[in-house]
C-alpha positions as YAML, in Angstrom:
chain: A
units: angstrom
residues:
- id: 1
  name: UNK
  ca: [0.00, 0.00, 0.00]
- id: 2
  name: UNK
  ca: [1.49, 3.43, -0.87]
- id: 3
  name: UNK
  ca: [2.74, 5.58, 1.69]
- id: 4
  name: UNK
  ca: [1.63, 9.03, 1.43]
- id: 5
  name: UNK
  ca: [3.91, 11.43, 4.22]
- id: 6
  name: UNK
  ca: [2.47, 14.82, 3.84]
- id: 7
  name: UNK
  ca: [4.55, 16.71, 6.21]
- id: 8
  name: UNK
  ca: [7.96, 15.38, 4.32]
- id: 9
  name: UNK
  ca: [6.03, 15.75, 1.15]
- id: 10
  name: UNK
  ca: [7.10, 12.09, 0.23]
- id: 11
  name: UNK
  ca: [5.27, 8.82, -1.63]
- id: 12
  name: UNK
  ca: [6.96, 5.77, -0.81]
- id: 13
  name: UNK
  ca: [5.70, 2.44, -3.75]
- id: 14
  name: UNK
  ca: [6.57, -0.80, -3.03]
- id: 15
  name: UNK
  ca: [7.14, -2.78, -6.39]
- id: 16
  name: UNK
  ca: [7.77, -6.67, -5.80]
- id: 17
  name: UNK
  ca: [9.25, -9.06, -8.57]
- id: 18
  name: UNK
  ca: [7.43, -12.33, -8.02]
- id: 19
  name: UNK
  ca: [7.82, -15.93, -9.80]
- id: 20
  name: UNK
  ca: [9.41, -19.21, -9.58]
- id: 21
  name: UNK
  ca: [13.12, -20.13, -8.56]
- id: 22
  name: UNK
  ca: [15.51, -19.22, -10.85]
- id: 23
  name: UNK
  ca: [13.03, -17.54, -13.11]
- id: 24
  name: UNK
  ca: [15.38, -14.23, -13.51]
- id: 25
  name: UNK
  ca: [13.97, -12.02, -10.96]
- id: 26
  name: UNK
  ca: [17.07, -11.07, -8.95]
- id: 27
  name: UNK
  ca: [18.75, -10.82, -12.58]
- id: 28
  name: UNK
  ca: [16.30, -8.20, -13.39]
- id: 29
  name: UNK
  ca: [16.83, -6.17, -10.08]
- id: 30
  name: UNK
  ca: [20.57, -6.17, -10.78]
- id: 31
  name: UNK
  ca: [20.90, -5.43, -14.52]
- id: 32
  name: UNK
  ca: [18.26, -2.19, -13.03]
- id: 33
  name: UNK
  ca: [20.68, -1.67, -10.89]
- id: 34
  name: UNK
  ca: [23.53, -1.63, -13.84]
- id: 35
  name: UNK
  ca: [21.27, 0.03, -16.25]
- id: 36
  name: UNK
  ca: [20.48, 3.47, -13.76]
- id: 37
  name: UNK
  ca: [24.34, 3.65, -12.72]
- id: 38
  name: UNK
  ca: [25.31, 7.50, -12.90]
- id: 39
  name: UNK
  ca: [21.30, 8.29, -12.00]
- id: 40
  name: UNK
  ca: [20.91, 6.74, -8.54]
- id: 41
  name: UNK
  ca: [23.41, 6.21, -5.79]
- id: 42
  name: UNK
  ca: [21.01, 3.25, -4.57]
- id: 43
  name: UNK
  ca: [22.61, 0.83, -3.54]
- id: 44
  name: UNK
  ca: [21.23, -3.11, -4.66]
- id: 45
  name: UNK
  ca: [21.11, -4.95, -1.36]
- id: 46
  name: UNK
  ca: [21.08, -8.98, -1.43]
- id: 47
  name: UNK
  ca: [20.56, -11.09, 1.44]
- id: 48
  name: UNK
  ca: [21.71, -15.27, 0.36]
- id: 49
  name: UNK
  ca: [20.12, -18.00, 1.98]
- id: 50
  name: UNK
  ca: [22.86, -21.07, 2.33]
- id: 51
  name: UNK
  ca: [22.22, -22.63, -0.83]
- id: 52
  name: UNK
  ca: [23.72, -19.87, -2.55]
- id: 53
  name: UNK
  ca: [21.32, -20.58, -4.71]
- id: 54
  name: UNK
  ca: [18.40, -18.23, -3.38]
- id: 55
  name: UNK
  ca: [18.15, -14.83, -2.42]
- id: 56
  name: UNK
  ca: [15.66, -13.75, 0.30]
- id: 57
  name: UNK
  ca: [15.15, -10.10, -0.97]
- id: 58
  name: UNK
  ca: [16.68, -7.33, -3.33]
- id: 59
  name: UNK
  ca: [16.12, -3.86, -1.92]
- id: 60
  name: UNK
  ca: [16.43, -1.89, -4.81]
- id: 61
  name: UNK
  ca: [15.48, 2.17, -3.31]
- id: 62
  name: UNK
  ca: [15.13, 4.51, -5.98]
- id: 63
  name: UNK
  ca: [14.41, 8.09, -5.58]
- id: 64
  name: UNK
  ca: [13.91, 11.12, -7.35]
- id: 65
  name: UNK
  ca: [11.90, 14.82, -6.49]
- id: 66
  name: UNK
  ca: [8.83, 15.78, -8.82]
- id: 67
  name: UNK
  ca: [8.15, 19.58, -10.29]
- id: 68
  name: UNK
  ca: [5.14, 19.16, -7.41]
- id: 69
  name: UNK
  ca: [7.85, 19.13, -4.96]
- id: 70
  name: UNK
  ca: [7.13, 15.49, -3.24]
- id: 71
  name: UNK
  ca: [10.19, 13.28, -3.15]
- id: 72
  name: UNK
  ca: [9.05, 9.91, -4.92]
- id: 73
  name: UNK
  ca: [10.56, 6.58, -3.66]
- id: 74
  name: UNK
  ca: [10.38, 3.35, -5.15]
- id: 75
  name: UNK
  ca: [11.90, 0.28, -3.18]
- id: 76
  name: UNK
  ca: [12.15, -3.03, -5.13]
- id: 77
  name: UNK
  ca: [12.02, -6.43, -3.60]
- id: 78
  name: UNK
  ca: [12.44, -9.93, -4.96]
- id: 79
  name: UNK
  ca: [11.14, -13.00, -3.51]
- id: 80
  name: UNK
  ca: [12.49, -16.44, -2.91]
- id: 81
  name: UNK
  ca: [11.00, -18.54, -5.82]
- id: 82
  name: UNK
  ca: [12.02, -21.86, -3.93]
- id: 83
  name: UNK
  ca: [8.79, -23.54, -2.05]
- id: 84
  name: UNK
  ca: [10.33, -23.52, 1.38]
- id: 85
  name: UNK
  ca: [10.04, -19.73, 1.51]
- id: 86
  name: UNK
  ca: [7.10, -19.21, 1.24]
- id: 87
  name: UNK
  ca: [6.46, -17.65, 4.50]
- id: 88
  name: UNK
  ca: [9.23, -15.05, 3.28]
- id: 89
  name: UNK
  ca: [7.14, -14.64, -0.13]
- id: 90
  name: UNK
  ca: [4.15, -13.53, 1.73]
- id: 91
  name: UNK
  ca: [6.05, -11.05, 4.39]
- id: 92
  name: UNK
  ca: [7.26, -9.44, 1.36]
- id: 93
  name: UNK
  ca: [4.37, -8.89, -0.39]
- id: 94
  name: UNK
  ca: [2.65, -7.05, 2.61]
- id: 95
  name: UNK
  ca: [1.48, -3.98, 1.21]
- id: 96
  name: UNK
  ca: [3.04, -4.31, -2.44]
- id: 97
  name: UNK
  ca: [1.68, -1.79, -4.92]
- id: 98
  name: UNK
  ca: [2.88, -3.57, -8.04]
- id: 99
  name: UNK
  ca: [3.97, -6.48, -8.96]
- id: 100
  name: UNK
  ca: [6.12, -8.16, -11.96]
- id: 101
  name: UNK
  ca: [6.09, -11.90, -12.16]
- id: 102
  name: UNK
  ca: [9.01, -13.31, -13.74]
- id: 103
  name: UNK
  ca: [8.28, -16.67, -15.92]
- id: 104
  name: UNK
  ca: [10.63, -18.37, -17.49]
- id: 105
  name: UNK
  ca: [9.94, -18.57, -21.29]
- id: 106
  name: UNK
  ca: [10.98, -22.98, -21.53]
- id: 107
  name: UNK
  ca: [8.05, -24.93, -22.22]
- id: 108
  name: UNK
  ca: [9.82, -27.68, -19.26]
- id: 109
  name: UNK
  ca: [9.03, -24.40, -17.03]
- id: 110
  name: UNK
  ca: [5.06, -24.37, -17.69]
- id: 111
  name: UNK
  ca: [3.79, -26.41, -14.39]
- id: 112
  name: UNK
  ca: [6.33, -23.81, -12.61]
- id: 113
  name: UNK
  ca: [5.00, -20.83, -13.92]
- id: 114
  name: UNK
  ca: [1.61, -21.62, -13.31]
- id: 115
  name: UNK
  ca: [2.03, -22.54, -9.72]
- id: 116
  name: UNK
  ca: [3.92, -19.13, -8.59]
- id: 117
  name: UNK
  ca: [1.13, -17.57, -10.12]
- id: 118
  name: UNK
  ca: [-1.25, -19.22, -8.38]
- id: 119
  name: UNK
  ca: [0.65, -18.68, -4.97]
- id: 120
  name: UNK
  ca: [0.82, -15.11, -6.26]
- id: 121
  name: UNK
  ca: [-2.73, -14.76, -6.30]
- id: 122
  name: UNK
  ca: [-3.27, -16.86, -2.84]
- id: 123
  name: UNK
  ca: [-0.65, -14.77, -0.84]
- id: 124
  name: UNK
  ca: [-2.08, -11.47, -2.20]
- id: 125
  name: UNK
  ca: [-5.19, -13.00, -0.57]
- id: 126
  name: UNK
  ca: [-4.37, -14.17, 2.76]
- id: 127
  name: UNK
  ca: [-2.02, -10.14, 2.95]
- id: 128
  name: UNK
  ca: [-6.04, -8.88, 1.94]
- id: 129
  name: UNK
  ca: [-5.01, -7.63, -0.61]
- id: 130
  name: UNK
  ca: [-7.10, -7.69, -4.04]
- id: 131
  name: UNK
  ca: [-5.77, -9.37, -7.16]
- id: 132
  name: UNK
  ca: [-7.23, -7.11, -9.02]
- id: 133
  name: UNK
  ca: [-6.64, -3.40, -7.58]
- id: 134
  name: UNK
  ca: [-2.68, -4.43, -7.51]
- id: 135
  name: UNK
  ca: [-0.79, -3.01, -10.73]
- id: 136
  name: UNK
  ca: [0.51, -6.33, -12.81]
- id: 137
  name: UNK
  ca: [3.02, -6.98, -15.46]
- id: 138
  name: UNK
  ca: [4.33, -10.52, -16.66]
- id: 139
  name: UNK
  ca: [7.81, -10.96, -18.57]
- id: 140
  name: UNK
  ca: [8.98, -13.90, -20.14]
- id: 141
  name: UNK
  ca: [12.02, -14.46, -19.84]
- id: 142
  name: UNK
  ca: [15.13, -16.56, -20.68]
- id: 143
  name: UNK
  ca: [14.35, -15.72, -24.59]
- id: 144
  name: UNK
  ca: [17.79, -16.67, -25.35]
- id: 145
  name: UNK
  ca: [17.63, -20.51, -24.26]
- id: 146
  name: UNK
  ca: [16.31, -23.85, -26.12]
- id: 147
  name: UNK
  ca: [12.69, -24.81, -25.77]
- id: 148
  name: UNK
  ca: [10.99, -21.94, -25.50]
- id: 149
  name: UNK
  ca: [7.24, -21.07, -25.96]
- id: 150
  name: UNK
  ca: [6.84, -19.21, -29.40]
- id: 151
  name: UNK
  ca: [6.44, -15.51, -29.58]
- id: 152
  name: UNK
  ca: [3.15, -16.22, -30.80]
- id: 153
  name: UNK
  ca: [2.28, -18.70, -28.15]
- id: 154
  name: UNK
  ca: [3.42, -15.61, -25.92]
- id: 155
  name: UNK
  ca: [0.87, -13.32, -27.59]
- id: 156
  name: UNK
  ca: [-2.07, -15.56, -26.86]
- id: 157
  name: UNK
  ca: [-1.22, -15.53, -23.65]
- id: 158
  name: UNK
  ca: [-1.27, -12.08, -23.53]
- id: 159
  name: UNK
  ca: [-4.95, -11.70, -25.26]
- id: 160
  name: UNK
  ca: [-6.14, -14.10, -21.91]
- id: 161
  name: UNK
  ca: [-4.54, -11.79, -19.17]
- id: 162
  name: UNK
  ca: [-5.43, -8.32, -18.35]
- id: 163
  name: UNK
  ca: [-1.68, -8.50, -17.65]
- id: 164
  name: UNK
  ca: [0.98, -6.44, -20.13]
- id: 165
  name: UNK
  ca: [3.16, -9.26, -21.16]
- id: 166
  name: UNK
  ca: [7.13, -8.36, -21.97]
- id: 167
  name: UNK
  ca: [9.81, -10.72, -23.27]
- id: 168
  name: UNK
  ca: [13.27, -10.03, -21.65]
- id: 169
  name: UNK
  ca: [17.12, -11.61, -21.75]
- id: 170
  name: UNK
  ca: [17.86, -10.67, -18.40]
- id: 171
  name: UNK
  ca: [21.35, -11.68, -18.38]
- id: 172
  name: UNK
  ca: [22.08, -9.28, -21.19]
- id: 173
  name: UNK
  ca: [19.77, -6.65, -19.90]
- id: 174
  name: UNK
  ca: [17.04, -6.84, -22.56]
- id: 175
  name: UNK
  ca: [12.93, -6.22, -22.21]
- id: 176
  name: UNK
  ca: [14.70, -5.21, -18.31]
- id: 177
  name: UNK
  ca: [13.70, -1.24, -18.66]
- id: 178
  name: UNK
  ca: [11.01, -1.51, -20.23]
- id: 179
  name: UNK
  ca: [9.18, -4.36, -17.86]
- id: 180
  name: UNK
  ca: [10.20, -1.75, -15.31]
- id: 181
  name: UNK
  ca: [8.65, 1.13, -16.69]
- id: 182
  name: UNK
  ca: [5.98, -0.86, -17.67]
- id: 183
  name: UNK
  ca: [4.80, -1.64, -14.15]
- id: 184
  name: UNK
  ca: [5.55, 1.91, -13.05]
- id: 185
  name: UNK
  ca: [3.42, 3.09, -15.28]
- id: 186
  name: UNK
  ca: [0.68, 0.92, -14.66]
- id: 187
  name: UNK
  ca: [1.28, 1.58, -10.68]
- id: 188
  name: UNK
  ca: [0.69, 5.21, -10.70]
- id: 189
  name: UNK
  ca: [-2.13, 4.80, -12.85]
- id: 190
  name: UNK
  ca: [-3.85, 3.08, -9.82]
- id: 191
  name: UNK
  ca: [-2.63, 5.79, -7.46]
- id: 192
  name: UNK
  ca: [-4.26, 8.22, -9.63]
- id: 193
  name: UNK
  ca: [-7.24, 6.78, -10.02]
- id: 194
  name: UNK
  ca: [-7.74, 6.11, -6.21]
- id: 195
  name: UNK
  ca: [-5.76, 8.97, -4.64]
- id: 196
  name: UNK
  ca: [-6.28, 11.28, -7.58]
- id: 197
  name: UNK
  ca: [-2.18, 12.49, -7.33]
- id: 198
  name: UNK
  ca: [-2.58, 14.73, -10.02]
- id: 199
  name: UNK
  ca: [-4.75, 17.62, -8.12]
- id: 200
  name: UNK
  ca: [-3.71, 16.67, -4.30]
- id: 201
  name: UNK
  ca: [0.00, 16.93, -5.17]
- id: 202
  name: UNK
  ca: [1.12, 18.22, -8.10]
- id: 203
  name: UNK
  ca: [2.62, 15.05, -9.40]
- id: 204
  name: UNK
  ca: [1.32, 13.48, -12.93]
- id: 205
  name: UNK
  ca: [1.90, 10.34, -14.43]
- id: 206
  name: UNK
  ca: [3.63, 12.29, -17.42]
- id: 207
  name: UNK
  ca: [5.62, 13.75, -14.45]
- id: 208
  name: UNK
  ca: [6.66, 10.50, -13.17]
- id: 209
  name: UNK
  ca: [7.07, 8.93, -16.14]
- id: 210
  name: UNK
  ca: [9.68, 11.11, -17.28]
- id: 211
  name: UNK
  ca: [11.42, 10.60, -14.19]
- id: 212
  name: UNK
  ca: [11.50, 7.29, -14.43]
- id: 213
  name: UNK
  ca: [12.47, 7.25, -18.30]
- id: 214
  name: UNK
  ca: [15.27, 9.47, -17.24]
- id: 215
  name: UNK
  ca: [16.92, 7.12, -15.02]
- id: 216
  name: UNK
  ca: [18.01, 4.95, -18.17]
- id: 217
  name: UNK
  ca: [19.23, 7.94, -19.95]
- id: 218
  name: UNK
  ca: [22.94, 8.16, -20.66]
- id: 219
  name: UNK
  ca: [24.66, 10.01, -18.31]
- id: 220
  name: UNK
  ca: [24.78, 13.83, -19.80]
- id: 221
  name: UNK
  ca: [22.10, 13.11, -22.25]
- id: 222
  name: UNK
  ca: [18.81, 15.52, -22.36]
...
């Protein structure tokens, strides 16, 4: 849920990447991370559980100041995709106002991807927290592997969902921005729509947008 601090004139969005193990997720938070170098002095923090396999969270704070004069911050998580953490899936969620789910594009990955989603949608649930008022994108990744669903197969997957769909080669930092912005977008649409930003603060989604956009500017660049 977005924190609103009027007397610090600040609005805090929590934006979680969510999706099975090794889907790409943390890849995504730290090609970001790469990608805004020279815009943010964030700093990407990683917590490894013993398997060095899995990472608890990325804490990805962005932050930038609107014409409106409210200091925007964005913090990124990730969640454990293995099924042991679950518990640590749902802490993170609490109070999420967007959320990317990572899938990996192999066709082997298909019973996966289907069941993070559907712990997506039952952890949203048991945080009371609607499916449907939290801001969505899905990203397909891995596009660079063997066995991988078709880009048409991808499409009509898209034309079921309410969900923008993005493909992405994390490793190499493609489809990473613009799943980002993506979900950005969508998130302050919602805030918006239900806080109505625009008139209360000062802040538009153009505004925002071109924040964001900005961060993956080159350095020195209009």
């Amino acid at each position: 849920m977005v924190y609103i601090d009027i007397q610090h004139r600040e609005v805090t969005l929590k934006l979680v990447y969510y999706g099975p193990a090794l889907s790409g997720k943390t890849t995504n938070l730290q090609q970001l991370h790469r990608l805004m170098l020279g815009h943010t002095e964030s700093e990407l923090v990683t917590l490894d559980t013993r398997d060095d396999r899995t990472l608890f969270f990325d804490l990805l704070p962005l932050e930038f100041e609107t014409r409106g004069g409210f200091r925007i911050r964005l913090k990124l998580f990730t969640v454990p995709g293995q099924v042991i953490h679950n518990t640590t899936r749902k802490i993170v969620l609490q109070g999420a106002d967007g959320v990317a789910f990572i899938a990996d594009s192999r066709v082997s990955q298909t019973r996966q991807n289907n069941e993070s989603f559907a712990n997506l949608k039952q952890n949203l649930r048991e945080n009371g927290i609607d499916f449907k008022d939290v801001a969505r994108v899905i990203q397909f990744n891995k596009r660079d592997l063997p066995g991988i669903r078709s880009d048409d197969a991808i499409k009509k997957i898209a034309t079921r969902g309410s969900e923008p769909v993005f493909t992405a080669i994390a490793i190499e930092g493609a489809g990473v921005a613009e799943t980002f912005q993506g979900l950005a977008s969508l998130t302050w649409e919602k805030l918006e729509t239900n806080f109505n930003f625009a008139e209360r603060f000062g802040v538009t989604h153009g505004d925002f947008m071109e924040k964001i956009e900005s961060l993956f500017q080159a350095k020195g660049s209009g």
